[in-house]
């Protein structure tokens, strides 16, 4: 068993790093989706479909 780990240590470390990067990207995407952040980061002023995405519920807003 130890021989397996010593022979494949570089592959195991690379796989762990790749998995960590993919997990971090997925967590960021999910957090941005929950917070209704735009994926482009430049705002919706010039976006042709700005009226159909990221709609906020205005019924619950205080007057």
Short mmCIF file of C-alpha atoms in Angstrom, two decimals:
data_model
loop_
_atom_site.label_atom_id
_atom_site.label_comp_id
_atom_site.label_asym_id
_atom_site.label_seq_id
_atom_site.Cartn_x
_atom_site.Cartn_y
_atom_site.Cartn_z
CA UNK A 1 0.00 0.00 0.00
CA UNK A 2 2.84 2.39 0.86
CA UNK A 3 4.51 1.50 -2.41
CA UNK A 4 1.38 2.54 -4.31
CA UNK A 5 1.39 5.98 -2.66
CA UNK A 6 5.10 6.52 -3.27
CA UNK A 7 4.81 5.54 -6.93
CA UNK A 8 1.76 7.74 -7.53
CA UNK A 9 2.39 10.66 -5.17
CA UNK A 10 2.62 13.27 -7.95
CA UNK A 11 -0.64 12.08 -9.50
CA UNK A 12 -2.43 12.05 -6.15
CA UNK A 13 -1.26 15.59 -5.28
CA UNK A 14 -2.24 16.86 -8.74
CA UNK A 15 -5.69 15.30 -8.43
CA UNK A 16 -6.21 16.88 -5.00
CA UNK A 17 -5.20 20.32 -6.33
CA UNK A 18 -7.49 20.02 -9.37
CA UNK A 19 -10.37 18.86 -7.17
CA UNK A 20 -9.83 21.80 -4.80
CA UNK A 21 -9.85 24.29 -7.69
CA UNK A 22 -13.03 22.84 -9.18
CA UNK A 23 -14.72 22.81 -5.77
CA UNK A 24 -13.74 26.46 -5.19
CA UNK A 25 -15.15 27.44 -8.59
CA UNK A 26 -18.44 25.65 -7.92
CA UNK A 27 -18.76 27.27 -4.48
CA UNK A 28 -18.16 30.73 -6.03
CA UNK A 29 -20.74 30.15 -8.74
CA UNK A 30 -23.35 28.98 -6.22
CA UNK A 31 -22.67 31.93 -3.88
CA UNK A 32 -22.93 34.40 -6.76
CA UNK A 33 -26.18 32.79 -7.91
CA UNK A 34 -27.65 33.07 -4.39
CA UNK A 35 -26.57 36.73 -4.14
CA UNK A 36 -27.98 37.49 -7.64
CA UNK A 37 -24.61 38.71 -8.91
CA UNK A 38 -24.05 39.06 -12.62
CA UNK A 39 -21.63 36.64 -14.21
CA UNK A 40 -20.03 39.28 -16.42
CA UNK A 41 -19.33 41.76 -13.62
CA UNK A 42 -19.92 44.84 -15.74
CA UNK A 43 -23.49 45.67 -14.74
CA UNK A 44 -26.72 45.40 -16.68
CA UNK A 45 -26.89 48.87 -18.26
CA UNK A 46 -25.89 47.74 -21.76
CA UNK A 47 -27.18 44.18 -21.57
CA UNK A 48 -29.91 43.38 -24.13
CA UNK A 49 -31.71 41.01 -21.73
CA UNK A 50 -31.31 43.08 -18.57
CA UNK A 51 -35.07 43.18 -18.04
CA UNK A 52 -35.38 39.41 -17.82
CA UNK A 53 -32.57 38.47 -15.44
CA UNK A 54 -31.93 39.28 -11.79
CA UNK A 55 -35.42 40.59 -11.18
CA UNK A 56 -35.85 41.70 -7.60
CA UNK A 57 -39.13 41.39 -5.77
CA UNK A 58 -40.33 44.95 -5.18
CA UNK A 59 -43.47 43.92 -3.27
CA UNK A 60 -41.50 43.35 -0.07
CA UNK A 61 -39.61 46.64 -0.27
CA UNK A 62 -40.50 49.25 2.37
CA UNK A 63 -41.97 52.46 1.00
#
